[in-house]
Coordinates of C-alpha atoms and ligand atoms in Angstrom, one line a residue:
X1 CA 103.7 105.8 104.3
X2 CA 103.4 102.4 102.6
X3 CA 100.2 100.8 102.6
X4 CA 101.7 97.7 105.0
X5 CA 102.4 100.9 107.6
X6 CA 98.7 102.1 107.4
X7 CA 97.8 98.7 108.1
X8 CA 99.2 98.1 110.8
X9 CA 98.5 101.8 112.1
X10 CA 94.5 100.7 111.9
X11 CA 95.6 97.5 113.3
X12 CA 96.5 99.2 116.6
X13 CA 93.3 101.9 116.4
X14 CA 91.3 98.9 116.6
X15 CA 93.6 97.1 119.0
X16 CA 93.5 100.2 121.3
X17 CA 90.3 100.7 120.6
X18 CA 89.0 97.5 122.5
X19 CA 90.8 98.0 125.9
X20 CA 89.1 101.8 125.2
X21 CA 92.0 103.8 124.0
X22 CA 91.4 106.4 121.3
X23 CA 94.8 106.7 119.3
X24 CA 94.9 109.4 116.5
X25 CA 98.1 110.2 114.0
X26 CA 100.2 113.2 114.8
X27 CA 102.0 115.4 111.7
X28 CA 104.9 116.9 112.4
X29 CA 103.0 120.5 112.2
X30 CA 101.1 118.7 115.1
X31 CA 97.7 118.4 113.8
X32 CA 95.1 115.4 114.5
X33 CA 94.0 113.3 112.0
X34 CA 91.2 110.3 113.6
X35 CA 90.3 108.0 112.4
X36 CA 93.4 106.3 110.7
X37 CA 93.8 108.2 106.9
X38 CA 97.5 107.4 104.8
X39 CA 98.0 111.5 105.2
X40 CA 97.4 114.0 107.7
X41 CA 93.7 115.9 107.3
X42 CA 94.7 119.5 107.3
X43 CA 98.2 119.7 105.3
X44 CA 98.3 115.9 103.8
X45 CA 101.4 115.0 105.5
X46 CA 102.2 111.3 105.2
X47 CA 104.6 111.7 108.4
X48 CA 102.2 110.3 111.0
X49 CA 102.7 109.4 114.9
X50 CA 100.5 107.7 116.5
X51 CA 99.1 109.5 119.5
X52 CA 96.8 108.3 122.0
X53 CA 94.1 110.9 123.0
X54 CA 91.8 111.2 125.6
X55 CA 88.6 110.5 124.1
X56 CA 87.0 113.8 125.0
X57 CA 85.0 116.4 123.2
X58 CA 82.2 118.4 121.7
X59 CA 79.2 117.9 119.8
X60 CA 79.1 119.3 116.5
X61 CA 76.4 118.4 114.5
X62 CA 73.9 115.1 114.6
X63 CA 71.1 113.4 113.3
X64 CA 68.6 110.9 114.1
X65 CA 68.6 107.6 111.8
X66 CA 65.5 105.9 111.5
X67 CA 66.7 102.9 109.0
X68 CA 68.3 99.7 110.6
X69 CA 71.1 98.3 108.4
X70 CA 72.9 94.9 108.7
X71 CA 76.5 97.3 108.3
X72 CA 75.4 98.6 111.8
X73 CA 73.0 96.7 113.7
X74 CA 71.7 99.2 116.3
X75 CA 68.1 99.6 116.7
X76 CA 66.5 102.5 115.4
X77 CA 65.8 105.4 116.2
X78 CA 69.4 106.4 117.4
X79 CA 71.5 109.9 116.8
X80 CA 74.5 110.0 115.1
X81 CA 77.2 112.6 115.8
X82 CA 79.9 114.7 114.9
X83 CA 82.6 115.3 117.6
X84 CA 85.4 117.6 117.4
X85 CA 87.9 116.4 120.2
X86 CA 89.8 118.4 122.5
X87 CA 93.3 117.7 120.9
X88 CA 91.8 118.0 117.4
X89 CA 90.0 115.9 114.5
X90 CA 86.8 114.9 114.0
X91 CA 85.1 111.6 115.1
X92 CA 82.0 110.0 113.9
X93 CA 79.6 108.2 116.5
X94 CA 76.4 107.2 118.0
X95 CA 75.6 109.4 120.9
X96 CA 73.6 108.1 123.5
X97 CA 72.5 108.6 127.6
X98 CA 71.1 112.2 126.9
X99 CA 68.2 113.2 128.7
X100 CA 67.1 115.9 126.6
X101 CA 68.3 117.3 123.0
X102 CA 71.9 117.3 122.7
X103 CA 73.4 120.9 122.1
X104 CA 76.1 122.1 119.9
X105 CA 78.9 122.0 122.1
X106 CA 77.9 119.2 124.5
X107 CA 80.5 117.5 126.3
X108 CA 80.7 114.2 125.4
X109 CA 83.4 111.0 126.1
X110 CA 83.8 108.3 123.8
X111 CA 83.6 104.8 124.3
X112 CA 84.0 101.6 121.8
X113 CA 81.7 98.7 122.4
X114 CA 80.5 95.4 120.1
X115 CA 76.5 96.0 120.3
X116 CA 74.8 92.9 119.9
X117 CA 74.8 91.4 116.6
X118 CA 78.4 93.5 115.2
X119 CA 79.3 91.4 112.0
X120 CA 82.4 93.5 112.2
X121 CA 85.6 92.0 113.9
X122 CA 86.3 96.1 115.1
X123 CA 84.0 97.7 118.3
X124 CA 81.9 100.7 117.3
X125 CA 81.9 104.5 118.1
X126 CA 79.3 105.9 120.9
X127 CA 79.7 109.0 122.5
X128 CA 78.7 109.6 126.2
X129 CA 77.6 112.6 127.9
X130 CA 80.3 114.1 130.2
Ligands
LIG1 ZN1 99.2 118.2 109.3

């Protein structure tokens, strides 16, 4: 894949990613790769479809983050996850709207929102509980 495909390819993640789509890339062994990468996570495949997927999944793994940065203007404290999704690949986030201690496992939706103050021209990753 040639670097002006990839660009375009995170072009539309981003695009779809503000009318809340999650798109992934599809190998021809059908495995996920999300977010955008040049090869395919698992066997390195360069031959990439996108895909759109349906934003759902599990928690894997989190932690809390108690330092605010200007990268990602959230205030603190907030708990960033680890989501496996239900088609495959991993997706980094901010989970959020749990009343008690997530679990591993946890059914969770993702959404992409601007939070007040983004810097960044793309919409950031939150999860939502399911
Ligand atoms: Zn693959």
């Amino acid at each position: 894949m040639s670097s002006t495909e990839q660009r375009v390819t995170i072009d539309l993640f981003f695009d779809q990613a503000r009318k809340g789509r999650l798109t992934g890339l599809k190998c021809d062994l059908g495995h996920i790769t999300v977010p955008p990468r040049y090869s395919c996570r698992v066997c390195l495949s360069e031959k990439l479809q996108p895909i759109e997927l349906s934003g759902r999944g599990e928690v894997v793994s989190f932690t809390e983050v108690h330092v605010k940065s200007k990268e990602f203007p959230l205030d603190v404290p907030y708990t960033l996850a680890l989501v496996t999704l239900v088609e495959g690949g991993n997706l980094m986030g901010v989970l959020r709207g749990f009343q008690s201690v997530p679990k591993h496992g946890s059914k969770v939706l993702v959404k992409f929102e601007d939070p007040p103050n983004n810097r960044e021209k793309w919409p950031r990753t939150f999860f939502d509980p399911l």
